[in-house]
mmCIF file of C-alpha atoms in Angstrom:
data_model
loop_
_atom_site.group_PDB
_atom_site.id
_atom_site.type_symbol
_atom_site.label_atom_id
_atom_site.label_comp_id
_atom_site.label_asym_id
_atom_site.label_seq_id
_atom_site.Cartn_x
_atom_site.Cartn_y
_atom_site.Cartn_z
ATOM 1 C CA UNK A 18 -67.134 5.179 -46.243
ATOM 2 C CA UNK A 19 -70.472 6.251 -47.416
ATOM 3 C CA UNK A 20 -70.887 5.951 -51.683
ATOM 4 C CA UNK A 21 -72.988 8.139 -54.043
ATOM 5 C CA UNK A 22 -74.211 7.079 -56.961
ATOM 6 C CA UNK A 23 -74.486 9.731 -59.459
ATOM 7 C CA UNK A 24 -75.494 10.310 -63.097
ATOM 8 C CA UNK A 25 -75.865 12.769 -65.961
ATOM 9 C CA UNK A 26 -77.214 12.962 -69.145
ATOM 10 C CA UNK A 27 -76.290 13.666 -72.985
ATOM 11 C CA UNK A 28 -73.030 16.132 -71.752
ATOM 12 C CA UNK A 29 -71.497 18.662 -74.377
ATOM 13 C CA UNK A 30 -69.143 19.968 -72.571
ATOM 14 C CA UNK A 31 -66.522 18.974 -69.354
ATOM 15 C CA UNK A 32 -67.874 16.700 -66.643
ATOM 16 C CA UNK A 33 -66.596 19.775 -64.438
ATOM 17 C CA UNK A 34 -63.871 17.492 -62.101
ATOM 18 C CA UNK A 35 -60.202 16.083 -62.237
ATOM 19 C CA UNK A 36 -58.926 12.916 -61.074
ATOM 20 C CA UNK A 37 -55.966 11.335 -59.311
ATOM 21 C CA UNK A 38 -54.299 8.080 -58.844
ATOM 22 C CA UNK A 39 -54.540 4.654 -60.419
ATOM 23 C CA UNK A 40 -53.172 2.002 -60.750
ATOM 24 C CA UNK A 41 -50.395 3.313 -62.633
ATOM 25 C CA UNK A 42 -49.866 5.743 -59.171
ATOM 26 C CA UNK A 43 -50.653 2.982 -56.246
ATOM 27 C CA UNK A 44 -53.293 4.886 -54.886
ATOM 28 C CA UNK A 45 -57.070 4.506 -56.057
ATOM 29 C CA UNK A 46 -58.590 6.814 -58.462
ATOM 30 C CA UNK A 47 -60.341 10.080 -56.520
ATOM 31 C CA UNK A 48 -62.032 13.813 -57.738
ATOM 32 C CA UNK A 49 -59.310 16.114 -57.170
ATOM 33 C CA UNK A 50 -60.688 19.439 -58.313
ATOM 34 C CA UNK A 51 -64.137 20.479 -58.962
ATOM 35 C CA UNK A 52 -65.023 23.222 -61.445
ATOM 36 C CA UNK A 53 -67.065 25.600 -60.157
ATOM 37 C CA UNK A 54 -71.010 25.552 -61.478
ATOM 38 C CA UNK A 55 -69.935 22.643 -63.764
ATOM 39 C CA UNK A 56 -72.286 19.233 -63.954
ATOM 40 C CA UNK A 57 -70.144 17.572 -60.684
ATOM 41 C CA UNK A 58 -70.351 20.636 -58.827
ATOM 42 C CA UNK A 59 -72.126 20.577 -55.605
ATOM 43 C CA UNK A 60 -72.631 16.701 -56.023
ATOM 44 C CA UNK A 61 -68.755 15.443 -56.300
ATOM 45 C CA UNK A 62 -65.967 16.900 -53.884
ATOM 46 C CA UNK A 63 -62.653 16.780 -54.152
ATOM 47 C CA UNK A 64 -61.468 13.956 -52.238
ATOM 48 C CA UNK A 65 -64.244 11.481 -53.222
ATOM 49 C CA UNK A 66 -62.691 7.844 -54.176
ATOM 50 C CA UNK A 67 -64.371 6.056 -57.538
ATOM 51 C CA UNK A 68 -65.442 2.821 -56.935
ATOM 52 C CA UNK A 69 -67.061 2.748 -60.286
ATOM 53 C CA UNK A 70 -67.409 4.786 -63.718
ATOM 54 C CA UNK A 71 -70.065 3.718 -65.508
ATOM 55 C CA UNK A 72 -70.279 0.510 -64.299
ATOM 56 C CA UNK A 73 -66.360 -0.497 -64.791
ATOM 57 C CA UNK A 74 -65.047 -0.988 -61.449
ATOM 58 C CA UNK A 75 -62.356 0.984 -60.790
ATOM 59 C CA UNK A 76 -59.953 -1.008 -58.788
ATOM 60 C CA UNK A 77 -57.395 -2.242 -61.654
ATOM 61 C CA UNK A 78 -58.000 0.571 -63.516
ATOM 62 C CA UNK A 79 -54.911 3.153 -64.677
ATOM 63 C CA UNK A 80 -55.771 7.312 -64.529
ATOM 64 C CA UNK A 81 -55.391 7.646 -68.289
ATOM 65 C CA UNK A 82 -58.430 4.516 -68.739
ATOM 66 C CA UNK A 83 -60.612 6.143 -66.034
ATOM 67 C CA UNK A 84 -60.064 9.831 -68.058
ATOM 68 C CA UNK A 85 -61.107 7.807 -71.231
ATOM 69 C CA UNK A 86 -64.055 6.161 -69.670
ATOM 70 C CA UNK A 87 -65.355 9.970 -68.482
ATOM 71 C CA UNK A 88 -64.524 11.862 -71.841
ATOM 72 C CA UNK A 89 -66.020 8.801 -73.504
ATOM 73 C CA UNK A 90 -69.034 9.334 -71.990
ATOM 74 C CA UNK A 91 -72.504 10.868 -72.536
ATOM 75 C CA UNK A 92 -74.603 9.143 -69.856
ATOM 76 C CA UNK A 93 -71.632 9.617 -66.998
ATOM 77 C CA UNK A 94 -72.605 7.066 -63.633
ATOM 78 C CA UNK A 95 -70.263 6.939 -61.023
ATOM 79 C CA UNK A 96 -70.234 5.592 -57.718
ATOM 80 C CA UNK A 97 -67.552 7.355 -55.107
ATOM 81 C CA UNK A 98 -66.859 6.709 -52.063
ATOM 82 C CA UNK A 99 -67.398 9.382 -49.368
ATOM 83 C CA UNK A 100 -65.394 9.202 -45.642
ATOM 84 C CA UNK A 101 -67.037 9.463 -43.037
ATOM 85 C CA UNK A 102 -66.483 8.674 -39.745
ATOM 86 C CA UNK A 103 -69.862 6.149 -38.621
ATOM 87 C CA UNK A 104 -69.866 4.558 -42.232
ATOM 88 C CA UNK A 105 -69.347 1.275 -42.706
ATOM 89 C CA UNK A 106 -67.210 0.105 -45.768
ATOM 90 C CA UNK A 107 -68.800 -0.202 -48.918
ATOM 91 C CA UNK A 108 -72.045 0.627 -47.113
ATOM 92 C CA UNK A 109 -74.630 1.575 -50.505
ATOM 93 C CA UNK A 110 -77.673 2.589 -49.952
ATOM 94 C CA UNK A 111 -81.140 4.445 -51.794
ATOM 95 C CA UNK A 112 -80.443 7.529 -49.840
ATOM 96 C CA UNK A 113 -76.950 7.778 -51.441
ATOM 97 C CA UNK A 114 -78.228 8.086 -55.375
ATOM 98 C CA UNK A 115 -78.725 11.485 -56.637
ATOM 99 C CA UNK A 116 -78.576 13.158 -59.935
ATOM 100 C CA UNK A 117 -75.445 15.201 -61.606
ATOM 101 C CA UNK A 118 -77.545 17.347 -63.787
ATOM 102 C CA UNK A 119 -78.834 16.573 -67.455
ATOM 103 C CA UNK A 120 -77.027 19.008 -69.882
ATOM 104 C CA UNK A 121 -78.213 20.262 -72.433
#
């Protein structure tokens, strides 16, 4: 899996994605829709896993805490996880960081 690192700042409006799983669903959390030219689109797809929002890794977290973690914040930074087939696991690196999009 390759990971992206991305961030945004000072958001007044929706992040622009959905999420699914948790904890509290067995499965780790991942984007499952992306609204169309919102912040995350173009730079999130559907199907990316978060490793971490904001810093909090995501592992133990439930879908409701991850949800209050994004609408909580103005200066979103997530790290997901991308598959693809000649990545390594948890394989970061520069080349993987890009922006989300200040809003205004």
């Amino acid at each position: 899996m390759k990971a992206r690192n991305a961030a945004s700042t000072l958001l007044q409006q929706s992040w622009g994605f959905r999420l699914t799983g948790g904890v509290d669903f067995r499965f780790g959390l991942a984007v499952k829709k992306v609204t169309p030219n919102s912040p995350s689109h173009n730079k999130i797809y559907p199907g990316d896993g978060l490793a971490f929002i904001d810093g909090h890794d995501t592992s133990t977290m439930s879908h409701s805490e991850a949800e209050e973690f994004i609408r909580n914040s103005l200066r979103l930074q997530l790290v997901v996880r991308r598959i693809q087939l000649d990545a390594k696991l948890n394989e970061f690196t520069k080349k993987d960081i890009f922006e989300l999009g200040a809003y205004n």
